[in-house]
């Protein structure tokens, strides 16, 4: 796939996966609309994208703000004509005590960002993609969305919801020229996982994860999950009866 001049609407571009993906796509000549809340970090990523050969626009935006995200998509379209690919990547881990303690306000925050933020982003780009009969929606979900996990109710629910939402949208728009890809990583070294004390099996470096994400987008895969070892374990977990799953997963020392 030729990324040159492809227009990408990328949420959560100020750090971690979003930052690394932006820079890698910029190297391939893509045009990037970079969204996140922290202006200084976003500006740093924008400069790096431009330095490596891409074109980038930084747009400070909270994905929970529907009006702002619509305005951001309009800004990108005004500048570059249309949007080819949405990467709905913005997310938080919900690793704080309030969220783990199931405080409804804290849980709502995780769902608002991880799930409804992606809903907002899809709403901002999809109508124009359908009108053109061309486009690609990419959701950065997680293997944590496959089944419930200990101490992860909010995060796991947000990613399970994201999987179901993207898949449902895919059913609604099939044969209309817009592809839908759901990406389910395991653990990747980013600021999100840096704060975790627990063991993270098969923890990946960003340099290993980004090519897998790009490959899934290029091939327009419906689902992509990695690393394969954790993906296989989660796949077996999905098939387990609840009594067995509760005994095994309930004792696992990892989450997300
Ligand atoms: N790292 C992993 O192991 C892993 C595994 C599976 C899935 N994921 C998913 O991958 C995505 C990226 O995570 P990461 O690991 O790269 O974490 P990260 O480094 O913390 O990056 C999260 C990004 O999301 C942005 N963001 C958070 N809340 C936002 C909001 N309300 N509005 C706009 N942007 C917001 C952050 O920017 P600002 O704070 O500047 O807004 C930041 O750019 C998340 O959806 C995460 O769930 C990560």
Short mmCIF file of C-alpha atoms in Angstrom, two decimals, residues 34-227:
data_model
loop_
_atom_site.label_atom_id
_atom_site.label_comp_id
_atom_site.label_asym_id
_atom_site.label_seq_id
_atom_site.Cartn_x
_atom_site.Cartn_y
_atom_site.Cartn_z
CA UNK A 34 -2.92 14.51 15.10
CA UNK A 35 -5.41 14.74 17.96
CA UNK A 36 -4.85 14.74 21.72
CA UNK A 37 -5.29 17.05 24.71
CA UNK A 38 -1.69 17.99 25.59
CA UNK A 39 -0.57 20.71 23.14
CA UNK A 40 3.19 20.60 23.85
CA UNK A 41 3.46 16.86 23.31
CA UNK A 42 1.30 17.06 20.23
CA UNK A 43 3.44 19.83 18.79
CA UNK A 44 6.57 17.76 19.42
CA UNK A 45 5.04 14.83 17.50
CA UNK A 46 3.94 17.16 14.70
CA UNK A 47 7.47 18.54 14.32
CA UNK A 48 8.92 15.03 14.28
CA UNK A 49 6.41 13.98 11.59
CA UNK A 50 7.33 16.96 9.43
CA UNK A 51 11.03 16.30 10.00
CA UNK A 52 10.71 12.72 8.80
CA UNK A 53 8.97 13.66 5.57
CA UNK A 54 5.26 13.70 6.30
CA UNK A 55 2.75 16.50 6.59
CA UNK A 56 1.05 16.96 9.94
CA UNK A 57 -1.51 19.15 11.57
CA UNK A 58 -1.86 19.11 15.35
CA UNK A 59 -5.36 19.62 16.68
CA UNK A 60 -5.83 19.91 20.42
CA UNK A 61 -9.01 18.02 21.13
CA UNK A 62 -10.59 15.91 23.84
CA UNK A 63 -12.26 12.93 22.16
CA UNK A 64 -15.15 13.13 24.62
CA UNK A 65 -16.08 16.53 23.16
CA UNK A 66 -18.30 15.68 20.22
CA UNK A 67 -18.43 19.22 18.80
CA UNK A 68 -14.64 19.62 18.97
CA UNK A 69 -13.97 16.33 17.22
CA UNK A 70 -16.41 17.24 14.42
CA UNK A 71 -14.60 20.57 14.09
CA UNK A 72 -11.25 18.75 14.00
CA UNK A 73 -12.40 16.47 11.16
CA UNK A 74 -13.76 19.49 9.28
CA UNK A 75 -10.44 21.28 9.70
CA UNK A 76 -8.52 18.32 8.27
CA UNK A 77 -10.93 17.97 5.34
CA UNK A 78 -10.80 21.71 4.65
CA UNK A 79 -7.02 21.54 4.49
CA UNK A 80 -6.61 18.24 2.61
CA UNK A 81 -9.95 17.53 0.91
CA UNK A 82 -10.99 14.31 2.60
CA UNK A 83 -10.00 11.74 5.25
CA UNK A 84 -8.81 8.31 4.08
CA UNK A 85 -8.30 6.55 7.41
CA UNK A 86 -9.48 7.06 10.99
CA UNK A 87 -7.30 5.49 13.66
CA UNK A 88 -9.32 5.68 16.89
CA UNK A 89 -6.48 5.16 19.31
CA UNK A 90 -7.06 7.57 22.23
CA UNK A 91 -7.48 5.71 25.46
CA UNK A 92 -6.70 5.46 29.15
CA UNK A 93 -5.94 2.43 31.29
CA UNK A 94 -8.19 3.09 34.26
CA UNK A 95 -5.51 1.81 36.57
CA UNK A 96 -6.27 4.23 39.40
CA UNK A 97 -7.84 3.25 42.72
CA UNK A 98 -11.19 4.89 42.03
CA UNK A 99 -11.67 2.96 38.79
CA UNK A 100 -10.52 -0.30 40.32
CA UNK A 101 -12.86 0.44 43.23
CA UNK A 102 -15.71 0.64 40.71
CA UNK A 103 -16.49 4.28 41.47
CA UNK A 104 -19.14 5.08 38.82
CA UNK A 105 -17.67 8.49 37.95
CA UNK A 106 -14.23 6.98 37.36
CA UNK A 107 -15.65 4.07 35.38
CA UNK A 108 -17.69 6.49 33.26
CA UNK A 109 -14.51 8.40 32.45
CA UNK A 110 -12.88 5.24 31.04
CA UNK A 111 -15.97 4.38 28.98
CA UNK A 112 -16.34 8.00 27.83
CA UNK A 113 -12.78 8.15 26.48
CA UNK A 114 -12.14 4.59 25.32
CA UNK A 115 -15.53 3.82 23.83
CA UNK A 116 -17.55 7.01 23.34
CA UNK A 117 -14.44 8.89 22.17
CA UNK A 118 -14.19 6.39 19.30
CA UNK A 119 -17.93 6.71 18.68
CA UNK A 120 -17.44 10.48 18.34
CA UNK A 121 -14.51 10.00 15.97
CA UNK A 122 -16.43 7.58 13.74
CA UNK A 123 -19.35 10.00 13.61
CA UNK A 124 -17.00 12.79 12.56
CA UNK A 125 -15.53 10.90 9.59
CA UNK A 126 -17.90 8.17 8.41
CA UNK A 127 -20.63 10.15 6.59
CA UNK A 128 -18.11 11.70 4.23
CA UNK A 129 -16.38 8.33 3.68
CA UNK A 130 -19.72 6.74 2.78
CA UNK A 131 -20.52 9.61 0.45
CA UNK A 132 -17.21 9.02 -1.34
CA UNK A 133 -17.58 5.23 -1.16
CA UNK A 134 -14.08 4.96 0.22
CA UNK A 135 -12.39 4.98 3.61
CA UNK A 136 -11.12 2.90 6.50
CA UNK A 137 -12.06 2.88 10.20
CA UNK A 138 -9.41 1.44 12.52
CA UNK A 139 -10.08 0.90 16.22
CA UNK A 140 -7.23 0.30 18.64
CA UNK A 141 -8.92 -2.06 21.04
CA UNK A 142 -7.17 -4.61 23.27
CA UNK A 143 -7.00 -8.31 24.04
CA UNK A 144 -8.51 -7.16 27.35
CA UNK A 145 -11.83 -6.75 25.52
CA UNK A 146 -12.17 -10.46 24.79
CA UNK A 147 -13.48 -11.49 28.18
CA UNK A 148 -13.71 -10.06 31.71
CA UNK A 149 -10.45 -9.64 33.60
CA UNK A 150 -9.66 -9.20 37.30
CA UNK A 151 -9.37 -5.59 38.53
CA UNK A 152 -10.16 -4.40 35.00
CA UNK A 153 -13.93 -4.09 34.82
CA UNK A 154 -13.92 -0.58 33.34
CA UNK A 155 -11.07 -1.05 30.88
CA UNK A 156 -12.19 -4.50 29.80
CA UNK A 157 -15.78 -3.32 29.32
CA UNK A 158 -14.64 -0.29 27.32
CA UNK A 159 -12.63 -2.49 24.94
CA UNK A 160 -15.34 -5.17 24.70
CA UNK A 161 -17.73 -2.35 23.80
CA UNK A 162 -15.27 -1.01 21.24
CA UNK A 163 -14.99 -4.45 19.59
CA UNK A 164 -18.76 -4.82 19.41
CA UNK A 165 -19.26 -1.26 18.18
CA UNK A 166 -16.72 -1.47 15.37
CA UNK A 167 -17.92 -4.91 14.34
CA UNK A 168 -21.55 -3.79 14.31
CA UNK A 169 -20.66 -0.74 12.22
CA UNK A 170 -18.82 -3.05 9.83
CA UNK A 171 -21.98 -5.11 9.35
CA UNK A 172 -24.00 -1.97 8.71
CA UNK A 173 -21.67 -0.57 6.07
CA UNK A 174 -20.42 -3.65 4.29
CA UNK A 175 -20.22 -3.29 0.52
CA UNK A 176 -20.17 0.51 0.83
CA UNK A 177 -16.45 0.89 0.23
CA UNK A 178 -15.42 1.60 3.84
CA UNK A 179 -13.26 -1.02 5.59
CA UNK A 180 -13.27 -1.63 9.34
CA UNK A 181 -10.27 -3.02 11.25
CA UNK A 182 -10.22 -3.89 14.94
CA UNK A 183 -6.73 -4.15 16.41
CA UNK A 184 -6.29 -6.00 19.70
CA UNK A 185 -2.79 -5.66 21.14
CA UNK A 186 -1.56 -7.35 24.28
CA UNK A 187 0.94 -5.42 26.42
CA UNK A 188 3.10 -2.79 24.75
CA UNK A 189 5.72 -0.61 26.47
CA UNK A 190 4.13 2.87 26.52
CA UNK A 191 3.36 5.48 29.21
CA UNK A 192 0.05 3.64 29.74
CA UNK A 193 1.77 0.42 30.84
CA UNK A 194 4.76 2.15 32.49
CA UNK A 195 2.66 2.85 35.59
CA UNK A 196 1.72 -0.80 36.06
CA UNK A 197 3.39 -2.74 38.82
CA UNK A 198 2.01 -6.16 37.88
CA UNK A 199 3.65 -8.65 35.57
CA UNK A 200 2.85 -8.13 31.90
CA UNK A 201 3.29 -11.36 29.94
CA UNK A 202 4.80 -11.08 26.46
CA UNK A 203 5.32 -7.33 26.86
CA UNK A 204 6.25 -5.87 23.45
CA UNK A 205 8.37 -2.93 22.38
CA UNK A 206 6.71 -0.27 20.26
CA UNK A 207 9.18 -0.98 17.43
CA UNK A 208 7.78 -4.52 17.22
CA UNK A 209 4.12 -3.55 17.61
CA UNK A 210 3.89 -0.68 15.11
CA UNK A 211 4.73 -2.78 12.00
CA UNK A 212 1.99 -5.25 13.02
CA UNK A 213 -0.52 -2.40 13.29
CA UNK A 214 0.53 -0.97 9.93
CA UNK A 215 0.36 -4.40 8.31
CA UNK A 216 -3.19 -4.93 9.62
CA UNK A 217 -4.26 -1.56 8.20
CA UNK A 218 -2.60 -2.19 4.85
CA UNK A 219 -4.25 -5.61 4.52
CA UNK A 220 -7.59 -4.19 5.73
CA UNK A 221 -7.79 -7.06 8.20
CA UNK A 222 -11.10 -7.33 10.03
CA UNK A 223 -9.29 -8.26 13.27
CA UNK A 224 -5.62 -8.30 14.20
CA UNK A 225 -4.37 -9.42 17.59
CA UNK A 226 -0.83 -9.79 18.88
CA UNK A 227 1.53 -10.95 20.24
#
